[in-house]
mmCIF file of C-alpha atoms and ligand atoms in Angstrom:
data_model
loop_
_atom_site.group_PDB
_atom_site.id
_atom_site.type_symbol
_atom_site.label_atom_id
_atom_site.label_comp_id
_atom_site.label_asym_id
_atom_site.label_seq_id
_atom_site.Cartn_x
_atom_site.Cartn_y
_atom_site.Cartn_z
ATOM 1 C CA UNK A 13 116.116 20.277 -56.367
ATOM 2 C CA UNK A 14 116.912 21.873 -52.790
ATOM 3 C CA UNK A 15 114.040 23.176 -50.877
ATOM 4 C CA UNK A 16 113.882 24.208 -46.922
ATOM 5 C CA UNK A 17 110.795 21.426 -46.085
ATOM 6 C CA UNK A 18 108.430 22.709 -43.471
ATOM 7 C CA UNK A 19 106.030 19.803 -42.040
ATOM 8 C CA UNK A 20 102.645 21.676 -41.917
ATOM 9 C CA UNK A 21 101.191 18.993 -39.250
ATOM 10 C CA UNK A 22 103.654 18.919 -37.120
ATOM 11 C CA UNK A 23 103.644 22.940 -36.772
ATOM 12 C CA UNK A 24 99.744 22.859 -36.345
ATOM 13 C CA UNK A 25 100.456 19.725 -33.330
ATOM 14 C CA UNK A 26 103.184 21.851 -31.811
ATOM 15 C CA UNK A 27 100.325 25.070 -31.599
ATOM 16 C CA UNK A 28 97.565 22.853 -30.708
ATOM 17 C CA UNK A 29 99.981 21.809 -27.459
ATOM 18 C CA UNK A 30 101.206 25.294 -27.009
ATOM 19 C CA UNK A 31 97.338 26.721 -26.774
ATOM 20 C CA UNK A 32 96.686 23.713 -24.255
ATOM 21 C CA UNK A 33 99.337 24.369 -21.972
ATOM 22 C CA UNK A 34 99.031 28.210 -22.159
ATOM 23 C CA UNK A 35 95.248 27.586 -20.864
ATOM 24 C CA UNK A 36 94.084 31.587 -20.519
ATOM 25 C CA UNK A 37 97.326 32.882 -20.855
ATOM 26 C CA UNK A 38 97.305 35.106 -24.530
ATOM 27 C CA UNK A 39 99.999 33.756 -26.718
ATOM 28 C CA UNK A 40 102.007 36.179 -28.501
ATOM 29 C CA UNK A 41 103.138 34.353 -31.682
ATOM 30 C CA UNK A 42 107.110 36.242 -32.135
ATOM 31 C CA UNK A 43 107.483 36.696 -35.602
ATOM 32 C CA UNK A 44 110.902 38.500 -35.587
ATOM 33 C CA UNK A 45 113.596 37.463 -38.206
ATOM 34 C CA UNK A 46 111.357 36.473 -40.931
ATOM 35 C CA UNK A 47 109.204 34.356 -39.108
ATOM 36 C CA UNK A 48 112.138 32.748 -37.379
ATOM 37 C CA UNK A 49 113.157 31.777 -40.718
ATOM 38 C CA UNK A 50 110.333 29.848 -42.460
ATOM 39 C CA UNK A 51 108.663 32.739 -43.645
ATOM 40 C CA UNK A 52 106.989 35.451 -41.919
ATOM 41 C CA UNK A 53 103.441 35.468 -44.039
ATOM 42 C CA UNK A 54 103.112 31.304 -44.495
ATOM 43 C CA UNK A 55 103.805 30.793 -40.610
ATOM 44 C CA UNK A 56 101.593 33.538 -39.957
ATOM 45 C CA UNK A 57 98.927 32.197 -41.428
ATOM 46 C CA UNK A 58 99.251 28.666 -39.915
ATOM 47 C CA UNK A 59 99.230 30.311 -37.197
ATOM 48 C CA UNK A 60 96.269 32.510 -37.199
ATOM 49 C CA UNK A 61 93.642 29.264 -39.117
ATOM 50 C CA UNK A 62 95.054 27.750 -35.775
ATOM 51 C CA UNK A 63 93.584 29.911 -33.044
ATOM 52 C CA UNK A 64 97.007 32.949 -32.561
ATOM 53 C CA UNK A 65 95.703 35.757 -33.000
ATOM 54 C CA UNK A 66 98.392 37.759 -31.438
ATOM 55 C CA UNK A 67 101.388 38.489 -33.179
ATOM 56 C CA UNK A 68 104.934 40.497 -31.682
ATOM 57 C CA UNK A 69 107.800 41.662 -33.937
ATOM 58 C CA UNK A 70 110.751 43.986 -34.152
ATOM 59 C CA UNK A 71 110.466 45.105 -37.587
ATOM 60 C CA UNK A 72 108.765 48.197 -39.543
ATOM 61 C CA UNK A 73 108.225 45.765 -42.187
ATOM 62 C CA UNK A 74 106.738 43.010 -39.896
ATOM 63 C CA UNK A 75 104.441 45.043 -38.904
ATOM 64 C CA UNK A 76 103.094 46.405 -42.447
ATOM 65 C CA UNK A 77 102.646 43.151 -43.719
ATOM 66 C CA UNK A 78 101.245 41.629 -40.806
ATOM 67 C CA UNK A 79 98.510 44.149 -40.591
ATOM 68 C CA UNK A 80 97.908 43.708 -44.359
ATOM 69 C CA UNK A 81 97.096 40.035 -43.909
ATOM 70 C CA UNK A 82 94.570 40.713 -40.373
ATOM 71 C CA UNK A 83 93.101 43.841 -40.193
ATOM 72 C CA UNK A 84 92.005 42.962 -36.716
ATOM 73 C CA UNK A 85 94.723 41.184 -35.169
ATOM 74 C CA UNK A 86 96.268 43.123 -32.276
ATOM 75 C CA UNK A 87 100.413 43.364 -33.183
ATOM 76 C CA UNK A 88 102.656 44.645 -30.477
ATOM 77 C CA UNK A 89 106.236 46.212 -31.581
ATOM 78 C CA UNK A 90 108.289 44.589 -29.050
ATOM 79 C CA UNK A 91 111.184 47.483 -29.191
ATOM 80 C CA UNK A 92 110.619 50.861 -28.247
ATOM 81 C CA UNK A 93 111.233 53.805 -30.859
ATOM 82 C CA UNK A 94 111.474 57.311 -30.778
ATOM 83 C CA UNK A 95 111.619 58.037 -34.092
ATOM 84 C CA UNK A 96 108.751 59.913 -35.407
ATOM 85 C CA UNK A 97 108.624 58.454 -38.240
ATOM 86 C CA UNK A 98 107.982 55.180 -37.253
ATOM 87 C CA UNK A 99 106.157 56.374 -34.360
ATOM 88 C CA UNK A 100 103.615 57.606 -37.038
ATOM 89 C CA UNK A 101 103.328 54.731 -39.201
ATOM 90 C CA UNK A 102 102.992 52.391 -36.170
ATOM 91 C CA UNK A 103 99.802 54.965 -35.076
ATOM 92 C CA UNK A 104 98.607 54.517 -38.864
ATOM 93 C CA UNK A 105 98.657 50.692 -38.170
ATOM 94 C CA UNK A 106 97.470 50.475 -35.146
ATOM 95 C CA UNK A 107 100.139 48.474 -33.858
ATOM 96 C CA UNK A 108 100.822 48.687 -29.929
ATOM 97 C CA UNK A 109 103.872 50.336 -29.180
ATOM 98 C CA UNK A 110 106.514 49.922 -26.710
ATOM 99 C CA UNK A 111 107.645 52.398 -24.245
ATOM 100 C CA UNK A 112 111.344 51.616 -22.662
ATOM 101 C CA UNK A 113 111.907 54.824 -21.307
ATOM 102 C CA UNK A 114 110.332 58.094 -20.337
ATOM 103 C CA UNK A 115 111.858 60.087 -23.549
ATOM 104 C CA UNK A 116 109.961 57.579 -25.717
ATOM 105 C CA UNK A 117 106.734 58.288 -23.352
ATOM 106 C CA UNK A 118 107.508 61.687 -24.336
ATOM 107 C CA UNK A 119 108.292 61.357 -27.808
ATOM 108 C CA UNK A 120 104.801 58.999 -28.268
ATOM 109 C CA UNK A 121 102.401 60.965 -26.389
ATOM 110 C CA UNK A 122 103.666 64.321 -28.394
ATOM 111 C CA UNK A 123 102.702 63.036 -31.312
ATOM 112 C CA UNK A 124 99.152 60.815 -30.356
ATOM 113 C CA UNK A 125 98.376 64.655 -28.944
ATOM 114 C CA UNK A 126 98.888 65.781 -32.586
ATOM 115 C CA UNK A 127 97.162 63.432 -34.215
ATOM 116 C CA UNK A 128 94.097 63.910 -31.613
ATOM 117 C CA UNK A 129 94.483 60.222 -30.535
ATOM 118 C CA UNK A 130 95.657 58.184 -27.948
ATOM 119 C CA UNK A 131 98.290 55.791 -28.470
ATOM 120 C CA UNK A 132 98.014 52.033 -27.055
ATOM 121 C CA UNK A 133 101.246 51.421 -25.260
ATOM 122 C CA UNK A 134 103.421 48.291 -23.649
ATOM 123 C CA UNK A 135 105.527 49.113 -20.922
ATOM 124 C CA UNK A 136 108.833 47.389 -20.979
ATOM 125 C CA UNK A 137 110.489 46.818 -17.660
ATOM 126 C CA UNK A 138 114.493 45.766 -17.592
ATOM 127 C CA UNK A 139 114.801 43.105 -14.885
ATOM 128 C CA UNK A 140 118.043 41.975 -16.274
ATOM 129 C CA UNK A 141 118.351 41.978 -19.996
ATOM 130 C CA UNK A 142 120.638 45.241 -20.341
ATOM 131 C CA UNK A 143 117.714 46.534 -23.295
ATOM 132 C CA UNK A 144 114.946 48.155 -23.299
ATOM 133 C CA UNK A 145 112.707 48.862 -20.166
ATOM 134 C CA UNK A 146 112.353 50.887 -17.477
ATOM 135 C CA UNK A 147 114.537 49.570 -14.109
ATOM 136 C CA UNK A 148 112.887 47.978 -11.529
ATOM 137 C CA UNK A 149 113.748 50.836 -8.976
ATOM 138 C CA UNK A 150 112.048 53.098 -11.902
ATOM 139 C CA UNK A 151 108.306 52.613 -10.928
ATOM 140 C CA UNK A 152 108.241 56.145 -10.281
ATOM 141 C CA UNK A 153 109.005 57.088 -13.949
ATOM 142 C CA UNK A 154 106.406 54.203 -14.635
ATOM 143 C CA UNK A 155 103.832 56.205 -12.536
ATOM 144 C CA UNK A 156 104.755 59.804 -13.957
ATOM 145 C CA UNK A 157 103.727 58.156 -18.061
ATOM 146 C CA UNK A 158 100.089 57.400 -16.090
ATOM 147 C CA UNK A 159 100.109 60.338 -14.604
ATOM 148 C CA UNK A 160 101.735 62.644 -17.215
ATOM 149 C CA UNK A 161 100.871 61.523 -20.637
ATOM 150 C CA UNK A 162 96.893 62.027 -21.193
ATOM 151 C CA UNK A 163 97.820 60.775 -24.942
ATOM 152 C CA UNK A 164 99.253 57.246 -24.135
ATOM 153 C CA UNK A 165 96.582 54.395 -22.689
ATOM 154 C CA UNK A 166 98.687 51.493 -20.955
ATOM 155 C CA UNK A 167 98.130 48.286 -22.142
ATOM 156 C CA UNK A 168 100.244 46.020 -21.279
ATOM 157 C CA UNK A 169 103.520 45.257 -19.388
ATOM 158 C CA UNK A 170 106.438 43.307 -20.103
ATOM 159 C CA UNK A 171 110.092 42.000 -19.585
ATOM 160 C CA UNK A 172 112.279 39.980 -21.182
ATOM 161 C CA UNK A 173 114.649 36.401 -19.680
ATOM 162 C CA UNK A 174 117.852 36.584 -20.508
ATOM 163 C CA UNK A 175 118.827 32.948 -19.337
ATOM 164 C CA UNK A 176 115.230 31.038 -19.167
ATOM 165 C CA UNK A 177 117.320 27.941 -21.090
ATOM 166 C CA UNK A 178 120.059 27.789 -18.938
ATOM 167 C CA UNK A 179 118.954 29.381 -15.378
ATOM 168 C CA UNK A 180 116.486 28.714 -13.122
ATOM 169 C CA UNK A 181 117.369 30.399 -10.543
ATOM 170 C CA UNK A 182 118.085 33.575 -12.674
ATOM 171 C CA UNK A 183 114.730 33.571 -14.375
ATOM 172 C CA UNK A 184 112.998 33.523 -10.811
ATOM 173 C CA UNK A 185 115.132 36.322 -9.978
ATOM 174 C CA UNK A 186 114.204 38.387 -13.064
ATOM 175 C CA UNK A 187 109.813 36.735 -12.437
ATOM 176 C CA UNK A 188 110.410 38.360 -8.867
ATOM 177 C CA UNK A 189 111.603 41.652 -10.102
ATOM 178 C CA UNK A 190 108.569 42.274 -12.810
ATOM 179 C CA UNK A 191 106.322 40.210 -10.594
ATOM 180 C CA UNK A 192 106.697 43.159 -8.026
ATOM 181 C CA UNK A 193 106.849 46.018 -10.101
ATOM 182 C CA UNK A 194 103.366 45.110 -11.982
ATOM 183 C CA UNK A 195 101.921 44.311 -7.798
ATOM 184 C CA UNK A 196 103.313 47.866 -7.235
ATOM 185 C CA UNK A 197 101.598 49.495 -9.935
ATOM 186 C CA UNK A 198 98.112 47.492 -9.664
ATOM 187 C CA UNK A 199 97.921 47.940 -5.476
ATOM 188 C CA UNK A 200 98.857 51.820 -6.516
ATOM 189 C CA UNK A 201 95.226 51.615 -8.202
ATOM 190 C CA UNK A 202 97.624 51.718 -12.223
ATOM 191 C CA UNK A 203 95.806 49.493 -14.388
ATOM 192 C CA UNK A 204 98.797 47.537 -16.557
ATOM 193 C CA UNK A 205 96.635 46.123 -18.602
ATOM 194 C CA UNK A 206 98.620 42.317 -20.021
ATOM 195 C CA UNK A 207 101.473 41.404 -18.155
ATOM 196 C CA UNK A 208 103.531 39.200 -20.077
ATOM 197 C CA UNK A 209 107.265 37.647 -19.738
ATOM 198 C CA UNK A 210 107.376 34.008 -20.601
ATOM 199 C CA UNK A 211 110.004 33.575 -23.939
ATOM 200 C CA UNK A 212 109.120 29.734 -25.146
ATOM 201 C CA UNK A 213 111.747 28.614 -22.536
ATOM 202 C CA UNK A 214 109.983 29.931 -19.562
ATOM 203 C CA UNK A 215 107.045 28.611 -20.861
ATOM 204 C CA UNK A 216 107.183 25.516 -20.909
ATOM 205 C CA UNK A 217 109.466 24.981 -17.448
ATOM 206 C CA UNK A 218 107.452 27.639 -15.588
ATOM 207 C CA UNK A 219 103.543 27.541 -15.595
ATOM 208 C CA UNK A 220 103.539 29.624 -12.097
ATOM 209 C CA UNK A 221 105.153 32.586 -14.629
ATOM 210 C CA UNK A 222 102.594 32.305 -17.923
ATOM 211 C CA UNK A 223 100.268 35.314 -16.218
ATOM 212 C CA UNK A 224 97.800 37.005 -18.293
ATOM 213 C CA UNK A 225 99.923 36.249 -22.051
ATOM 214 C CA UNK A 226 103.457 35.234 -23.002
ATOM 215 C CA UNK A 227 105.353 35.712 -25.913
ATOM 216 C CA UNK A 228 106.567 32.379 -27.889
ATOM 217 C CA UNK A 229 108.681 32.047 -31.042
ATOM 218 C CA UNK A 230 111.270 28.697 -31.189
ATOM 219 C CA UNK A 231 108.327 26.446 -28.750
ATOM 220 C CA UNK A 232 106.426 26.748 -32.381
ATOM 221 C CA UNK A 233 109.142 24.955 -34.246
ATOM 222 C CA UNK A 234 110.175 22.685 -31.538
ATOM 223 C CA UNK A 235 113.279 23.412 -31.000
ATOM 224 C CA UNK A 236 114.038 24.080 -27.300
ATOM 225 C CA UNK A 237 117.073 23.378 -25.596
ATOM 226 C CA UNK A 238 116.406 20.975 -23.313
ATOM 227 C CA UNK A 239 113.287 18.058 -23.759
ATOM 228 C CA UNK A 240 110.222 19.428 -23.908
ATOM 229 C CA UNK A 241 107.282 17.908 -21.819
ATOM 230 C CA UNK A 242 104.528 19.025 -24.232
ATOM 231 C CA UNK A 243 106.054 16.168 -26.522
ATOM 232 C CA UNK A 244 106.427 19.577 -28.993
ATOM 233 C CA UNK A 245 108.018 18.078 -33.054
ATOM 234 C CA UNK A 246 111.228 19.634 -34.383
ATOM 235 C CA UNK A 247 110.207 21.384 -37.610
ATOM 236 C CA UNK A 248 112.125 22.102 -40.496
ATOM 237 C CA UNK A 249 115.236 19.877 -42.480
ATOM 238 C CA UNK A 250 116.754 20.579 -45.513
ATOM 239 C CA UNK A 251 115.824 18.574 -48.442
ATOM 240 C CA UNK A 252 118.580 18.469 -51.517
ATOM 241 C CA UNK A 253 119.356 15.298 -53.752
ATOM 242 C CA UNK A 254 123.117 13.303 -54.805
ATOM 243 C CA UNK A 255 124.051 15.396 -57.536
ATOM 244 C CA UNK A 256 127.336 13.345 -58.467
ATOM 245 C CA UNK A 257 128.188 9.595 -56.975
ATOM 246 C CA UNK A 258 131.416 8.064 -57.619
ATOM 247 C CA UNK A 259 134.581 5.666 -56.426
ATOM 248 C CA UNK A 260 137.415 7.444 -55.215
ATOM 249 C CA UNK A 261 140.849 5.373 -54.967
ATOM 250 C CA UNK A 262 142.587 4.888 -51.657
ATOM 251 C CA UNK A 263 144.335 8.361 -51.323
ATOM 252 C CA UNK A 264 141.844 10.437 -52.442
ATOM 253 C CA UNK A 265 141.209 13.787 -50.319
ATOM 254 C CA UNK A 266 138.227 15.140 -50.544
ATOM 255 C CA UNK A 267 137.365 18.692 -50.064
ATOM 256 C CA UNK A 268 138.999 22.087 -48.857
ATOM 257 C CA UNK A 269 142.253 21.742 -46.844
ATOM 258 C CA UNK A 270 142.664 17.754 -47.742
ATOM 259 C CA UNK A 271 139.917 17.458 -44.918
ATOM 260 C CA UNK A 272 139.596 13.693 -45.580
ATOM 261 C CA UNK A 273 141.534 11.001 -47.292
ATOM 262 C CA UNK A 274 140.060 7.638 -48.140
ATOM 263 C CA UNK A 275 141.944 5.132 -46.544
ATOM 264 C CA UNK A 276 140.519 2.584 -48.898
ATOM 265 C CA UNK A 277 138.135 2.742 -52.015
ATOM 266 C CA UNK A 278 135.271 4.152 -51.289
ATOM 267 C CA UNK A 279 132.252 5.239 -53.547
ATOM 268 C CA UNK A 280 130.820 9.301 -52.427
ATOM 269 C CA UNK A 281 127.923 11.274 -53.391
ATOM 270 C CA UNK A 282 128.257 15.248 -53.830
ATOM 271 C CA UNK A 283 125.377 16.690 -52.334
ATOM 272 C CA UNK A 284 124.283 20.890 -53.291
ATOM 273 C CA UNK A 285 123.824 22.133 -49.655
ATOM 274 C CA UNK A 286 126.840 23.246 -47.725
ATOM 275 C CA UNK A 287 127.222 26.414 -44.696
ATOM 276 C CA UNK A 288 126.127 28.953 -46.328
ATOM 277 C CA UNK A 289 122.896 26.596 -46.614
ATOM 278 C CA UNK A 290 122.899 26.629 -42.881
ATOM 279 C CA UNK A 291 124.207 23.167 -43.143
ATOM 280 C CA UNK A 292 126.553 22.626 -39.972
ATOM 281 C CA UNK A 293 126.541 26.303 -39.141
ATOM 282 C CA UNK A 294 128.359 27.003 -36.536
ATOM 283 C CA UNK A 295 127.430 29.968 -33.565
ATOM 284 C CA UNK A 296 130.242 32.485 -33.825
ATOM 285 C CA UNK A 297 132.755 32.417 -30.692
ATOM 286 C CA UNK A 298 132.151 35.813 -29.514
ATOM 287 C CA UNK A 299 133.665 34.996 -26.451
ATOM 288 C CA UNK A 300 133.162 37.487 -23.722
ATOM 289 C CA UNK A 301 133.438 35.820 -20.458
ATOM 290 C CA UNK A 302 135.957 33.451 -18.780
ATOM 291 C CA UNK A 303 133.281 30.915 -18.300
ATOM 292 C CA UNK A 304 132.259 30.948 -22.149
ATOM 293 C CA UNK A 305 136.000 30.918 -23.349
ATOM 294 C CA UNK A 306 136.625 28.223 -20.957
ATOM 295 C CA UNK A 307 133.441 26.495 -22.217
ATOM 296 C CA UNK A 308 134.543 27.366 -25.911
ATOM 297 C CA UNK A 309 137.809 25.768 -25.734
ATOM 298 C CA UNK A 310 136.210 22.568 -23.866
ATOM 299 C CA UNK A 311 134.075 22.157 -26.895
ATOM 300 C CA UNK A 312 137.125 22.363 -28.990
ATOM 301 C CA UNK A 313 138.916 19.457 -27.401
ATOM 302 C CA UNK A 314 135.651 17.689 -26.752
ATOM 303 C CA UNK A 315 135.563 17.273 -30.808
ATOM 304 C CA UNK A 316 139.290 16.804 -31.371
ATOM 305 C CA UNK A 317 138.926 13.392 -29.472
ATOM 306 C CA UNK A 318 135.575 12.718 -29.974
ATOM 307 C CA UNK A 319 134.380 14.463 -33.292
ATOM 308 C CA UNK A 320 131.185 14.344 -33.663
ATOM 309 C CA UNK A 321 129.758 12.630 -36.812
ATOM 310 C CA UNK A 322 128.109 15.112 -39.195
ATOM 311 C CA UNK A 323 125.406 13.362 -40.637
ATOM 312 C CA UNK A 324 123.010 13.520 -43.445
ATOM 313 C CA UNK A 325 120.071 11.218 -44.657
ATOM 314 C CA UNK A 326 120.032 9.067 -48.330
ATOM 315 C CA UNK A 327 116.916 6.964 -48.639
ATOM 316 C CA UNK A 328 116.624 6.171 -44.555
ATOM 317 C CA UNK A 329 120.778 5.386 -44.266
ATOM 318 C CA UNK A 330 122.350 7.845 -42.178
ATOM 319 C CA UNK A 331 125.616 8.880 -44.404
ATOM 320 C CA UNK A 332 128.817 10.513 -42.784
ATOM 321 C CA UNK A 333 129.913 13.882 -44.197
ATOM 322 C CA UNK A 334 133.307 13.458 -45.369
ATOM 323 C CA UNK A 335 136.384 16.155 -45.102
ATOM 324 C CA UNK A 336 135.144 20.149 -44.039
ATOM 325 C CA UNK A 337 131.450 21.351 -45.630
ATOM 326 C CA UNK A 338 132.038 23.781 -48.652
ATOM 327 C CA UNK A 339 129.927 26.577 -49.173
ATOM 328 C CA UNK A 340 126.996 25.090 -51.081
ATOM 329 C CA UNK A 341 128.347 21.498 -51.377
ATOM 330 C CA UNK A 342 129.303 18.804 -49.079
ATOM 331 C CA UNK A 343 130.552 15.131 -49.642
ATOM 332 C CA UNK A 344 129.049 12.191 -48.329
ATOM 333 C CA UNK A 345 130.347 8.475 -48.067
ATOM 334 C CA UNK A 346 127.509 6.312 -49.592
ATOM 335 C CA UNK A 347 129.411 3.194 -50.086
ATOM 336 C CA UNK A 348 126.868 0.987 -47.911
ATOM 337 C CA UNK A 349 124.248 2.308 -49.587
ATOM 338 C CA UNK A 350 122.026 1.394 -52.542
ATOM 339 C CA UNK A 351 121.421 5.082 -54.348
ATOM 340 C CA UNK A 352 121.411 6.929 -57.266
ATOM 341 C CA UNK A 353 121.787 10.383 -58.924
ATOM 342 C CA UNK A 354 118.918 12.329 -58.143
ATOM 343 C CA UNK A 355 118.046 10.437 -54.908
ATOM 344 C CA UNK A 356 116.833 12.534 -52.245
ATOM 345 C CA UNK A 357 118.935 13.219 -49.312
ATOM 346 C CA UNK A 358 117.918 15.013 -46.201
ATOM 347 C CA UNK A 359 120.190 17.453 -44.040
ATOM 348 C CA UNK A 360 119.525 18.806 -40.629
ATOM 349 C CA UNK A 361 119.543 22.589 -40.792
ATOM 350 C CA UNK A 362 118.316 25.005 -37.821
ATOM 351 C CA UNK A 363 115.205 27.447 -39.483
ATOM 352 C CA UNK A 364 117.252 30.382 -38.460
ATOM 353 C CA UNK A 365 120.382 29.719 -40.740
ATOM 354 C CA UNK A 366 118.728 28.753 -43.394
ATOM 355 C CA UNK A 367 119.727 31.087 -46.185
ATOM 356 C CA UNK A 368 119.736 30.382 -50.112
ATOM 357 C CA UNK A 369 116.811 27.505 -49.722
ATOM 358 C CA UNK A 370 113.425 28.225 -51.060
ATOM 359 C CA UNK A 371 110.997 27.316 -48.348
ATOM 360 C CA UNK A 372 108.707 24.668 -49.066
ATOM 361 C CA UNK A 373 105.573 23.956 -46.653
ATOM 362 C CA UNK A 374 103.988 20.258 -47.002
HETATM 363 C C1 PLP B 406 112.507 36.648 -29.394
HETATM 364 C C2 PLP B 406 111.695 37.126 -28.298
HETATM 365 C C3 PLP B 406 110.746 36.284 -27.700
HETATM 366 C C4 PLP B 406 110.536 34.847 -28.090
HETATM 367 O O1 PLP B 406 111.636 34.063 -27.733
HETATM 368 P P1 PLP B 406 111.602 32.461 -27.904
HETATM 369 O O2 PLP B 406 112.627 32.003 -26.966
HETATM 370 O O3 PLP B 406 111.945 32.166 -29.318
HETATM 371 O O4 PLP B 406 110.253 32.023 -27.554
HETATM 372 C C5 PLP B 406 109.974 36.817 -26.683
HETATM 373 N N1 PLP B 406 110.122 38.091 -26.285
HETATM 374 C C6 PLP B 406 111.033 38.926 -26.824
HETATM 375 C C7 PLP B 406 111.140 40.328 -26.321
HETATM 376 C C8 PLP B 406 111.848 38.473 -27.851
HETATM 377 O O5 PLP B 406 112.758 39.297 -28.397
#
């Protein structure tokens, strides 16, 4: 048995906070990536019994089976797209769309004029990110959609934080920026409709930013990264069970490359979840600055003097991994501990690695 275990009450605490703290603010639920890995129709629908009845994605499909499941619900398509196409089957959906750039504008309002209709827009504003958006300087090409395109109806207004867990000061910087492009536009007599930045991040450190909705995705599962003061519950672990337990004599290596030897007789369990899992996944090096290959390589030597335990959980007794995780196994030392084939052992996996695991909500 291996399962991806999703606690059901600790998601529905972690919304009930959220809602609290976001007091008028509309909260866009971000469904992007599969639901951030537990599933993008289950969460959904947690979601929605609970009191969201916004949702954002990036995805065609999202959006499909999103509206399938709420007729009503308002979804907003949180990239811009020019392609007709999609630009049509977003129309057919009524899904808001997103417009980055004045092409889009272009490319949108051509075809709501075909189709007789008007289509309900977000305008994206790039205060930093490097995607999507028109520039801050660009509130005249913001004007010229009001003032050109008699087929698009603004609705809202966004922009995206590109450092919101690790910046302060940037994510004031980027606030300021939006903050006085959606002033511009409303003391220019432009009605923006929502204006909306907050990522879960900004959220929760920033109330003075929340303004009429934010957008929140990881804040659901509880996984920022740094302490939350909502008191918000991790969710999500991998559940698998000891598939094989045995002694193995002084000597024995264990695993690929020799990664451990057993310096005495010890007795291990083989457990089925390994990397590919998302068990111990790593985040790939793509190093592209000095400070992050600097910080890389400090990590590095950080666990060549200090490694870090990996971890697992048989019957309450945290067990050490032993030697490098395979694939879809690992090997863990049980010798302290009273278990059996077929116990159940649990294994701390982040919802967006998971891969391979049926997901299992309880
Ligand atoms: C992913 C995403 C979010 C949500 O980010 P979290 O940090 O998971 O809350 C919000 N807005 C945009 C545009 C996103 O792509």
């Amino acid at each position: 048995m291996k399962a991806y275990v999703v606690e059901r009450d600790a998601l529905i605490y972690n919304i009930q906070a959220l809602r609290r703290f976001a007091g008028q603010a509309v909260i866009w639920a971000v469904l992007k990536g599969n639901g951030y890995g537990i599933g993008l129709v289950p969460f959904s629908r947690i979601l929605h019994d609970n009191g969201i009845t916004h949702f954002a994605v990036t995805e065609m499909k999202e959006a499909e089976t999103l509206r399938e499941n709420y007729p009503d619900a308002p979804i907003l398509m949180m990239r811009s797209t020019a392609d007709p196409a999609e630009i049509n089957e977003l129309l057919d959906l009524g899904v808001y769309l997103t417009v980055g750039c004045y092409e889009t504008a272009v490319a949108i309002n051509g075809i709501a004029a075909e189709r007789a209709t008007v289509a309900k827009v977000h305008i994206a504003v790039d205060t930093g990110m490097g995607r999507y958006g028109f520039l801050p300087d660009d509130t005249d090409k913001i004007i010229s959609v009001y003032e050109y395109m008699k087929n698009l109806s603004v609705v809202g207004i966004f922009t995206h934080f590109h450092s919101s867990f690790s910046s302060e000061k940037a994510t004031r910087q980027q606030f300021e920026l939006f903050n006085g492009v959606v002033e511009k536009l409303r003391a220019s007599g432009y009605d923006t409709g929502m204006a909306h930045c907050c990522n879960s991040h900004a959220f929760v450190r920033h109330p003075e930013m929340h303004m009429d909705g934010v957008r929140l995705g990881s804040a659901f599962l509880g996984r920022l990264s740094f302490k939350d003061k909502l008191g918000l519950k991790q969710v999500g672990y991998g559940e698998c069970t000891l598939e094989e337990i045995r002694w193995i004599p002084k000597g024995q290596t264990v695993g690929y490359d020799a990664g451990f030897k057993a310096r005495q007789q010890m007795r291990v369990a083989v457990i089925g979840v390994g990397w590919y899992n998302g068990f111990a996944y790593q985040r790939k090096n793509d190093i592209f600055r000095v400070r992050d290959s600097i910080g890389g390589i400090l990590h590095h030597l950080k666990n060549l003097f200090f490694p870090t335990k990996l971890l697992v959980t048989v019957d309450g007794h945290k067990c050490r991994v032993l030697g490098h995780v395979g694939m879809v196994h690992a090997v863990v030392d049980v010798t302290d501990v009273d278990c059996a084939v077929g116990d159940k052992v649990t294994v701390a996996i982040n919802p967006l690695a998971v891969k391979g695991l049926r997901v299992q909500y309880r």
